[in-house]
Each structure stands twice: as C-alpha cells, then as structure tokens.
Amino acid sequence: MKARAGIVGFRGYSGAELVRILSGHPQAQPVLLEHRSDVEHRAQPIDSKAVSALPCTAEAVRNHRLAVVFLATPADVSMELAPALLATGTKVIDLSGAYRLRTQENYSRWYKEDHKSADLLAEAVYGLPEFYRAAIPQARLISNPGCYPTAANLAIKPLLERGLVDRAHGIVCDAKSGVSGAGRKPTLKTHFCEAAENVTAYSILNHRHVPEVLLTSGLEEAEFSFTAQLIPIDRGILETIYFRAVQGTTADRILDAYRSRYAGEPFVRLYKHGQIPDLKPVQRTNFCDIGFRFDPATGRAVVVAVIDNLVKGAAGQAVQNMNLALGYEETAGLL
Amino acid sequence: MKARAGIVGFRGYSGAELVRILSGHPQAQPVLLEHRSDVEHRAQPIDSKAVSALPCTAEAVRNHRLAVVFLATPADVSMELAPALLATGTKVIDLSGAYRLRTQENYSRWYKEDHKSADLLAEAVYGLPEFYRAAIPQARLISNPGCYPTAANLAIKPLLERGLVDRAHGIVCDAKSGVSGAGRKPTLKTHFCEAAENVTAYSILNHRHVPEVLLTSGLEEAEFSFTAQLIPIDRGILETIYFRAVQGTTADRILDAYRSRYAGEPFVRLYKHGQIPDLKPVQRTNFCDIGFRFDPATGRAVVVAVIDNLVKGAAGQAVQNMNLALGYEETAGLL
Amino acid sequence: MKARAGIVGFRGYSGAELVRILSGHPQAQPVLLEHRSDVEHRAQPIDSKAVSALPCTAEAVRNHRLAVVFLATPADVSMELAPALLATGTKVIDLSGAYRLRTQENYSRWYKEDHKSADLLAEAVYGLPEFYRAAIPQARLISNPGCYPTAANLAIKPLLERGLVDRAHGIVCDAKSGVSGAGRKPTLKTHFCEAAENVTAYSILNHRHVPEVLLTSGLEEAEFSFTAQLIPIDRGILETIYFRAVQGTTADRILDAYRSRYAGEPFVRLYKHGQIPDLKPVQRTNFCDIGFRFDPATGRAVVVAVIDNLVKGAAGQAVQNMNLALGYEETAGLL
Amino acid sequence: MKARAGIVGFRGYSGAELVRILSGHPQAQPVLLEHRSDVEHRAQPIDSKAVSALPCTAEAVRNHRLAVVFLATPADVSMELAPALLATGTKVIDLSGAYRLRTQENYSRWYKEDHKSADLLAEAVYGLPEFYRAAIPQARLISNPGCYPTAANLAIKPLLERGLVDRAHGIVCDAKSGVSGAGRKPTLKTHFCEAAENVTAYSILNHRHVPEVLLTSGLEEAEFSFTAQLIPIDRGILETIYFRAVQGTTADRILDAYRSRYAGEPFVRLYKHGQIPDLKPVQRTNFCDIGFRFDPATGRAVVVAVIDNLVKGAAGQAVQNMNLALGYEETAGLL
C-alpha cells in the first residue's frame, strides 16, 4: 500500500515534475490537489488515466490520509495553506520561499511583504539533506531550498568549513538558469521571442535567494555577490563561483575538502581538477555535479556547480526530503 | 523633407519592425502613435532619442500631416481606427486581417465576429505588389497580406496561371512559422518552455489565412489543404507545397513559369531545380526565395518558399506598399 | 541474472539512448562494445562507474554470452558486422537502414551503394511490432525501422487497411525532425549557428526512408510524397499527413479505424477528433501519439503523428523488439 | 569611386559579417579573397550577383589596388599572410589574435605556439578606438581586439582610470557568448544537440583573451578572474563584472566616470543606475551597452556590458578601424 502524497500546483513546472517523479516512486503515489490556478491544461490522449484532482482542503487531506502534501505554489499561497494543512497532522513540504528564512523581519526585507504565518518560521526545517539531514525526519514542515542556493551552498560550504576561502576577498556567484525557473505563468520575460537569443540579468545584488545562502553558508552579505541570469534553455542551472583561496591552498586540498564532505552522498558528484561539468549530465536527474580550477600562482579559484533547477533545485530534492521524512531509502524514486 | 508615416502598435513585433525599416528610409520617417497597449517598454540607454509618441487621433494625424498611417494592430482595433483615420485624408496600410476579404459574410465565417466597418471591404486594395501592383498607388486603404498567404501565393500562382498544376489532386501547403508570428502578447503557447523543443500545429483546415490564398490564387477551398505550425525560432516562415503536375510538365517548364512571372521583380528570388532555400538568406530581408523539386516519373512536385514573417510577411511588404502608394522607388528602404 | 545486451555505437545519440534505457531494464543489462569511432567522450565524475567497453568481436560476444547485440551504427558498418555476429548465435537488432529493404536492387537504388551482406535481406524481420509482432520472436536479425517510417506507417496503415484513403489523390507526409536525427558526427548542417533559427528541407522526394513506408503501407511511390525537414530542436518528430478520404468517411470512422487497430497496443495513443498532439507528451517516451482533423464538406483530412526520434524512432523501439525477441514483457524498461 | 577592401575568410562568421557591412558602406566595397578554406558554400539564388573571389596573393592585392585587407582567419593564417600583404603597401586589419600581444614570449605563453612574424608585434596598433583612436590612422597593421576584451575593457577601464575599483579585491568577469564566437568549423562543441539546452565553461583562468584585458586595463593577472561560457544563442556576448568599490564611491560617481569617458563616443551607450541591458538592443549593431548596480552599504558593484560578438566584437569594430585608417567618418556604414 503506497503512501499518498498530495501535490498543490501540479500544473506548474515544479508541480508537474513532482507528479512525474512520484509516479515512478516505489513507496508513494501522487494525489493531485486542485487549488485556484490560471495555467491551462494540455490536450490528453483518449483513455488516458483520468487526471482527477481533489479539492485542496483540510477535509480532503484527512479523508484521503495524505502522508505528506507538497506545496508547489507561490510564497503567498504557501503561507496561506500551510497552517491549515499542518493542522490535519500531515507533513508539509513547501517548495516556495515562504519558510526558508528564520525571522519575520528578514522575510519582509527580501520578499517585500508581510508574512502571513510567521509563527511557523522557527519550526520549519530547511531541507538541504547534505547539511541538515538529521533534522528532517522529525520535521512537520520542511522548507525546500531555492534552486540557486542549492547549487551555491553545495559548492561553497565544504570550502568554508575547511577554511580554504579568503573571505575578505569575497565570493562571487554568477548563476545562469533555464526559463522554467521563472514559472509557467506567461510573462513578457518568458515569451519565446524575448528569451531566445538573449541573456537577462535580474535582481542583481538583491535576489531573494541570497539570504538562504548566507544562512546556510555563514557568509556575511558583504562577502557574497550574486547575479541570476535567464538564458534560453528550458531547464538547468550552472553557477560559476569565484574566490581567492587562503595561503597554502592546493588543488588537491580543494578536491579533498569536497571528497571528505560528500563521501557517501548519493546526489553530489565531483570532477577532477580542471574538468568542468556542463548541464547534460544532470538534466532530469537529482545530481549536483561540481568541478573547479585553481591557479596556485595567484590563489584564484573558480568552481562550477550544475543542477537541474526542477529536480535537485525543486521537485527532486523535495522527494529526497519526503523520503527522509517518511523513513524511506533516501534515493527512492530518484535514481 | 521626409514624409511622416504614423505607426499604431509600434511596441508589437511587426510595429517595431516598421519603426526599424522606416528609420532607415530615404524619403519617409516613422511617427509613433500611442494607442491603448498592454505590452511593456524596454529599458533604454541614457540620452537615447526620446521615444515620444503622439496620441492616435484624427486630430494628431491632421496636425502632423501624416502621409500614411500603418496599423500594426489586431483586426478589431484596425476595424475601429481605419474609418476615422481615412477621414483625415491620410492613406492607411493595415497589417491586420480586417480588410483582406471582400465580403462581410466571408469575414464573419473566418474571423468569427461581425465586421465593424464593412463598407470599406470593397474599397480596400490587397497589397501583394507582385500581383496587384497597378491598383496600389490610387488606393486609400491598403490591406497588407497575411504572412502565410504571401509566401503561398507567390509560390503557387505562377504555376496555376501557366496551367501546370493538376488541380483535381489538390495542393497541400505545410507552413512552419517563427513564434513572433503569434504576436508579443504573452500566452502559454508562446512561453519559452512550451515553444522550445516543440512543434505546435494549429487551426488545421480552418486557418484565417486560407481565404486570402483562395481569393488570390483562384483555388477552391476543396483544392487547398493548409496547416500552420509554430516552431522554436523567432522569425521566418518556410512553406512546403505539394502538388501533382499536369502531363507534359518538366522541371524546366516549372522554372520557366516562375522566371517569366517574376522577371524584374525586386523581391522574389528563384533557385535552380533541386536547390532548396532555408531561412537564413531571407531573415531580416524583404525577399521571398523559391526552390522546387520535380519527379518526372510520377508528376509529383514539391515547392519550398521562404520569407521573414515580419518583413515580406508584414512590415517590409507594408513599406513596399507605402513606396508604391506615395510614388517612391518600390525598393526604397528595403535593400 | 540479467541477460547481456551488447551495444555497438554507444557514443552516438541512439546508442547512448540504448544505454540509458537498458540501464533501467529489469531483465537485461547493457554491455558496451567498442568499434572504431570518431566521437568524443564526455568528462566523467570521479568514481563514476567505469565505462569499460569490450572489443566488438565475435569472440567477445561468445565469451560474454551476449543474448543480443544492438547495432547503433551507420549502414555500412552494420552490413559488415551483422554476419559475423550472427555466426556466434546471438540475435542482432540493427538500427541502421542496412536490412530494412527486401532486395539488393532496392537497396542500391535508395542507398546508392552495393549491399555487403545481401543474403541476409530476405531473412531480416522488420521490427515494427504493431504490424509484425508475430514474426519478431523467432527472428535472428531484426531490422529496426527508421524514425520517419515508424510515425508514418503507424499514422497511415490503419486508414489504408480500412479503405478510408482515396489513394488516387495521393498522400503527403511532411516531417519535421530534431537535429539528433542527423547523428552526432559534427557537420555544417548540424552546427548550432546553421541549425538554430532555421528550417532545412532535404532529400525531397528521394529520402531513403520512403521505401520503408511503401513496403509496410502498400502504397505506390507515385501515391506518396514525403519531405523531411530539420528544425532547431534536439529530439522529436512531428509528421503532418494529408489525404483525401473516400466518400462516406466521417471523423468517427477515422477514429474507429485507429481505435480498432490499436486496441491493446501499449505504445500508441489516440486523441479525439480535432485535438492535435505536440512533441511534449512523447519526448523521452516510447509512445506514438496520433491526432487528426477531418473536413466532411470536402473530404480533406490531416493527421498529426508525433514520436521521439531516439526512442520510438530508434532505441526504444529496438528495446521493444528485444523484449519480444527474448520473451520479456513487451513494455519492460519502457514505461 | 569606392575604395576596395579585401576580405580573407569571407565564408566564416566574422568574414561574412564584414561582407554584409561593407556591402552597405558609402565609401568602401568588399572584395573577396580566396584562401584555402574548408567551409562550404550555401545554395545561391539564380542570377545572384556572382560571388567571384580573387586569389589571395600579393599580386592580386596590388593589381586591384586594395586599400585595406581584412584577415578574418585563424591566428596561424594571419601570421603567415600579414607580412606579404603589408609588403604591397596595403593596410591590414587582422581579426585574429596574432598581433594583439606585444612580445613573442607573451604570445607563446597564451597561444601555445611560436609566432611566425614576431617583428610585426611591436608595430601593430591595437584597434580599440575608444582608447587608442589617435594611433589608428597612421598604422599599417591594425590588430582588431578580441570579442571578450572589447566588452571587458570598455566596462572596466573608465572605473580604473577614475580610481573607483578596490583592486586588492580583484575583478571578476563572467562572460556568456553565442556559439558563433567558436567559429564556423563544425566541432562536437558546436553541434546543435551538444550546445542547445546547455552551458559550457571553457579555458577557465587561462583564456587567450585575458592578456588583452591586462594590457589595456593595466590590471595584474592576479587581479582579474575571467570565465568564458558558450550558451545556446547564435550571436551576442553578455559580461557580468564584479568588483568592490573604494570608500566613498557612489552610484552617481560610477555613472559619471562612464559618462565623462564616453561623452561623444558613437558606439558606447550607458544606462541609468539599476537598469541592466540585455542582448536585444545590441544584436546586429556596433554598440556596446553598459549598465550597473551598486550597493553603497557594502561597496559591492556589478556591471553588465553587452555587445554583438560578430559586430563590435569583430567585423563592426574592424570597419570602425578601417574608417579611422582611411580617413572616413568613424560611423560610416555602421549606423
């Protein structure tokens, strides 16, 4: 008997990816939860399995005994839905930014709006398993990390922990993302003729994902410069990260910092010094691949981290969190 | 002293292309006319030439002595604006489908709405210069052809005139268009993630552009099958046209039909038998390139015609019409 | 104990797709067979499962007891390898065009070269399971269909069998394919800057895949006009098929012809009259989706069939054939 | 009587762009010079102006009195051709990297080969008009800047001159380029299926264009980190540049540094603080657009500079240099 996993926002890109992953999961099955939505259906083959959705109510969650509900919704919808859903006893995994920060003040600063259920901020667990695995099983509310911070923290934190980064010089993270990261709601920015043959940098130095990197990595805002850029691909994020290493750093020590930290990690893969991953090996997977190049003469280092923004950057990591929360094999449905 | 040419809808793709072409025109200059509009501005460099637009009123057209007004607007807007603009004495070149058909009945059938200024239908001249050049100079209202019919009629009509097509077998026209043909208003269909890595066939056997082909070519509806398909490119149309040739046809006779018909035409270019154009030679130009292949053993023939949907399929042909209407060199601003 | 399935040409696009599908197969596992090859490796993560390939020799096939060998190679390589491999007692599934036609003469006509192992032509079974399922289990040599003919025959044959097509009018098949269909070897045609923002029609009226359609459908060459076009997508084929239906045809009868023929078929999905599939529902799947539109007033019909050229058009169908040949569930590894 | 401008490498992307620009130049006309070449011709319309090319010999240059010869060739070809061409008295504008560095040693270090005409290194003038305008008219040999250094130096140098950059923190330049920057010769990297839906970082920390930035900007190698990345677009470069500003810097001072330096410059356009250009306004133009964002609280600054890699990054700037070298209006043929 498979566990039932509700999905709110199943017509969006992250939600549809959740449906896809959970449809192949050995221990869980997707249950669609209909909330208000402005995105259109697609034509369906005749006799295709009826896409019948339940109403997204506390009653439906109780009656159908949903073990977990995924919120693939905008932050304001998540803030509204989470409290009522949690009251049913289900676990909630929120893919929006609603519960990623720790305080109401910090939320207001970066999201430019008041929080509607701020009492949950302290309770929510930040679902980056590689760093917070222990806290996830007992969490009622798991806040799934943003796509950019997932790659950034996986690439930066082992080096900071090992003290290899000259923090006074600061760290630069230049991120390129597929257009699916901007959501399925049509806007001029996501119009094919505006996005194709183009690169669009946005939210420079004040992107909402920055505070997530600071909280996890321990960096100060002044030490971290981040730019997000939309490029004409559907899915994938490549982040190019620049820093100055401390005296005595070598390529081997950098690689060793990663290998020690990620030994046994199922979803982080490392490349030899000088080998740089591109997006192809991670698309449609839950992997984060990391490569780097270090110049011993000057101490300059460049790390490249790649993920699929809809998988390790959203739905895949959410299922990884579900696996931990419900006591399944962490990789179930993901390899 | 350059003639002033008003442009309504200058933020859309066809309108912006009109601005671009007219900015380099030796005898005319663009004047922006602001109508209600839901598309956004782009960021502009400092000190960039002020994009100041006049209100789109009969008064402004009179006061600024606009010699011509281009309507790069949806059909319902064109139907509303044209009568008032014509009353000022200016010429109107309409890029929508509002005035391309000859009767109210035919318009209602294909556009699924009543015509708001049907009295102008009989007067409007269909601005396909290669076939209606003589009528254009004296026209008050020029109806600029649709993008698909422009390529289709240029490819088909010389062969029909010469009697080379076995009409009983019918003609098939399979059209592939860039996404700019769907306009700048964001929709799910034009979302990058839906349009990229995809092909979308639409309005099969009942596309609004079909009656334009019938009117110009003289084909019956039963003789002409047309499918339009969006492919993930910004601009360009390639039409693949299939027919059975009458007994006695040869590749030379087909080529000769084209060469005779288009001798001296500045914007139609022909390829040798078996050489097939792609989109690169016509993008950002007002050319229509035509190639074909004929199989004498079976009489099967395939013609490929390519244009830039925003130039020969819209703004470029509109300027070609303006040149004829105002007595300029037909190619002015277009080569 | 899983059966071993050798793959020659595993670095090409079809070969890599075979590796991907077989890696998730419940009863078979991929074994890489190294042949001469000019395509490059990609960088690999540290500790990634060693990609060790056996030499592609009869001895290796025997020693490692390969139950089947897939040839994802050009036709001239397949013609050379198949006889020696068959001599080992293994089954061979060839993805090239080498064994798709029935006679040496027909092969020479369409492939412009002599056949090197023509004695196998009569023996090879054409692996289109929807029409030749019964013959596949006992075949030693299975010739996997071409990508274009797979979609074309699935779309056309049920209508021909039911007598709904007015064959005197001929059938037109206009195909649009992703660039992966042209193979991984770099050429000017597959250069990003030539293929992007472009459409390229090629081999008009003499494409090598035409005789496969004729053999399976029973159409005469004069009755079938085919054009293949490369469009700027990675993978996927959409075919737009035009014909005139015989008197008395209705949309219901067309749909019924498909439904009767494909009842129980696991990989063919049908759409209601007027609903037209695009590529998204079939990419990375072994499905062929079919939709159509019929105009009763004129008898004109348009059918749209979509597949993933690397899956149902190549590697997926090859695994479907392997499943039949080795006695597994037909859908194993494919759903 | 127009001056004759020879073009070697006219079938490559930069060379074809030179042909396009010079065909519309009021005072010069292109003359094609045939050298060994492996790139293919395209099909041409019937009666298209004969593309007849002269042999690329000193004799042809003399006989046809070429005022200038553009070398749109690889560095090793340019090193070979330049001396003989200069001997004819013509001016040479080289678009390769052959003459961009000042010493044989530096060339060998970055280009990993010996220089074949090192005596010309000292004489060659670096053709970045915004900084070396005075030296260009009297130069015999003009070395056209690389695409990446053009954008980087235009973005960085005014700030360094004004002392606004805290050089101890270093400058990071993250560049994204269209695939045309990799040339027209087909490789696996430029194959559509490898480049589409992908980002490829290459030559990290040791790209050949780095020393050009150092020479022009005066930065030390340790102060400048550069990564080039291919993204799936045809043409355009966007560079995101990160630095820490010195105490007392304000957004106004940054903007003022640019405005003072570029007052009167025809091809540099500036944006207001916080407005960031994308590629659309510069594609197919010779403009470099620059925008930035500054955070006064932390001193972090991000500058975005965009150009068309084939125009301001290659052929357009080469024509700008020709205009200066032959005494024409600097913008002739370029606006």
GROMACS .gro file of C-alpha atoms in nm, chain B residues 167-176 192-206 210 221-229 231-236 238-240 242-244 276-280 283-284 293-295 298 300-302 304, chain C residues 167-176 192-206 210 221-229 231-236 238-240 242-244 276-280 283-284 293-295 298 300-302 304:
model
  124
  502ARG     CA    1  -0.595   2.090  -5.956
  503ALA     CA    2  -0.807   1.776  -5.919
  504HIS     CA    3  -0.534   1.634  -5.697
  505GLY     CA    4  -0.535   1.937  -5.474
  506ILE     CA    5  -0.249   2.141  -5.335
  507VAL     CA    6  -0.106   2.090  -4.989
  508CYS     CA    7   0.071   2.376  -4.811
  509ASP     CA    8   0.254   2.285  -4.490
  510ALA     CA    9   0.377   2.602  -4.317
  511LYS     CA   10   0.630   2.639  -4.034
  527PHE     CA   11   0.966   2.972  -2.392
  528CYS     CA   12   0.932   2.640  -2.210
  529GLU     CA   13   0.626   2.540  -2.413
  530ALA     CA   14   0.752   2.658  -2.752
  531ALA     CA   15   1.115   2.544  -2.727
  532GLU     CA   16   1.183   2.178  -2.813
  533ASN     CA   17   0.836   2.162  -2.966
  534VAL     CA   18   0.621   2.194  -3.278
  535THR     CA   19   0.260   2.305  -3.248
  536ALA     CA   20   0.013   2.259  -3.530
  537TYR     CA   21  -0.294   2.480  -3.504
  538SER     CA   22  -0.612   2.582  -3.687
  539ILE     CA   23  -0.579   2.282  -3.914
  540LEU     CA   24  -0.805   2.319  -4.222
  541ASN     CA   25  -0.967   2.634  -4.085
  545VAL     CA   26  -0.683   3.031  -4.605
  556GLU     CA   27  -1.138   2.551  -5.077
  557ALA     CA   28  -1.155   2.179  -5.151
  558GLU     CA   29  -0.839   2.208  -5.358
  559PHE     CA   30  -0.621   2.358  -5.087
  560SER     CA   31  -0.512   2.196  -4.760
  561PHE     CA   32  -0.317   2.416  -4.525
  562THR     CA   33  -0.154   2.359  -4.187
  563ALA     CA   34   0.031   2.622  -3.985
  564GLN     CA   35   0.286   2.512  -3.729
  566ILE     CA   36   0.843   2.600  -3.444
  567PRO     CA   37   1.102   2.729  -3.197
  568ILE     CA   38   1.252   3.010  -3.397
  569ASP     CA   39   1.197   3.383  -3.359
  570ARG     CA   40   1.128   3.481  -3.720
  571GLY     CA   41   1.086   3.319  -4.058
  573LEU     CA   42   0.908   2.805  -4.458
  574GLU     CA   43   0.623   2.661  -4.662
  575THR     CA   44   0.647   2.320  -4.824
  577TYR     CA   45   0.296   1.969  -5.270
  578PHE     CA   46   0.105   1.915  -5.592
  579ARG     CA   47   0.072   1.686  -5.891
  611ILE     CA   48   1.612   2.432  -5.179
  612PRO     CA   49   1.637   2.756  -4.979
  613ASP     CA   50   1.641   2.764  -4.599
  614LEU     CA   51   1.556   3.065  -4.382
  615LYS     CA   52   1.898   3.224  -4.345
  618GLN     CA   53   1.578   3.666  -4.250
  619ARG     CA   54   1.570   4.042  -4.195
  628ARG     CA   55   1.197   1.958  -5.692
  629PHE     CA   56   1.001   1.774  -5.956
  630ASP     CA   57   0.982   1.400  -6.022
  633THR     CA   58   0.530   1.041  -6.123
  635ARG     CA   59   0.492   1.483  -5.806
  636ALA     CA   60   0.630   1.829  -5.730
  637VAL     CA   61   0.740   1.999  -5.411
  639VAL     CA   62   0.965   2.541  -5.090
  837ARG     CA   63  -0.536   0.671  -5.296
  838ALA     CA   64  -0.576   0.833  -5.637
  839HIS     CA   65  -0.528   1.169  -5.471
  840GLY     CA   66  -0.207   1.059  -5.307
  841ILE     CA   67  -0.083   1.104  -4.953
  842VAL     CA   68   0.151   1.381  -4.845
  843CYS     CA   69   0.373   1.337  -4.541
  844ASP     CA   70   0.555   1.648  -4.421
  845ALA     CA   71   0.802   1.556  -4.144
  846LYS     CA   72   0.986   1.783  -3.901
  862PHE     CA   73   2.437   2.531  -3.388
  863CYS     CA   74   2.458   2.857  -3.583
  864GLU     CA   75   2.331   2.694  -3.904
  865ALA     CA   76   2.055   2.485  -3.745
  866ALA     CA   77   1.923   2.738  -3.492
  867GLU     CA   78   1.672   2.992  -3.624
  868ASN     CA   79   1.636   2.780  -3.936
  869VAL     CA   80   1.446   2.502  -4.113
  870THR     CA   81   1.624   2.280  -4.364
  871ALA     CA   82   1.434   2.061  -4.608
  872TYR     CA   83   1.642   1.780  -4.755
  873SER     CA   84   1.623   1.472  -4.980
  874ILE     CA   85   1.289   1.591  -5.116
  875LEU     CA   86   1.108   1.308  -5.299
  876ASN     CA   87   1.408   1.077  -5.271
  880VAL     CA   88   1.049   0.636  -4.840
  891GLU     CA   89   0.574   0.551  -5.493
  892ALA     CA   90   0.356   0.780  -5.703
  893GLU     CA   91   0.098   0.788  -5.425
  894PHE     CA   92   0.332   0.910  -5.152
  895SER     CA   93   0.509   1.246  -5.131
  896PHE     CA   94   0.749   1.289  -4.842
  897THR     CA   95   0.965   1.576  -4.721
  898ALA     CA   96   1.196   1.565  -4.420
  899GLN     CA   97   1.292   1.887  -4.250
  901ILE     CA   98   1.412   2.208  -3.719
  902PRO     CA   99   1.603   2.352  -3.423
  903ILE     CA  100   1.509   2.103  -3.155
  904ASP     CA  101   1.718   1.825  -3.008
  905ARG     CA  102   1.471   1.536  -3.029
  906GLY     CA  103   1.124   1.463  -3.159
  908LEU     CA  104   0.613   1.561  -3.590
  909GLU     CA  105   0.460   1.441  -3.916
  910THR     CA  106   0.170   1.618  -4.078
  912TYR     CA  107  -0.260   1.497  -4.574
  913PHE     CA  108  -0.503   1.288  -4.775
  914ARG     CA  109  -0.848   1.290  -4.932
  946ILE     CA  110  -0.368   1.765  -3.206
  947PRO     CA  111  -0.066   1.641  -3.009
  948ASP     CA  112   0.261   1.830  -2.990
  949LEU     CA  113   0.601   1.685  -2.900
  950LYS     CA  114   0.600   1.733  -2.524
  953GLN     CA  115   0.964   1.318  -2.566
  954ARG     CA  116   1.175   1.063  -2.375
  963ARG     CA  117  -0.889   1.673  -3.823
  964PHE     CA  118  -1.137   1.589  -4.095
  965ASP     CA  119  -1.347   1.823  -4.306
  968THR     CA  120  -1.456   1.845  -4.882
  970ARG     CA  121  -0.984   1.664  -4.675
  971ALA     CA  122  -0.812   1.506  -4.375
  972VAL     CA  123  -0.497   1.592  -4.182
  974VAL     CA  124  -0.056   1.453  -3.699
   0.00000   0.00000   0.00000
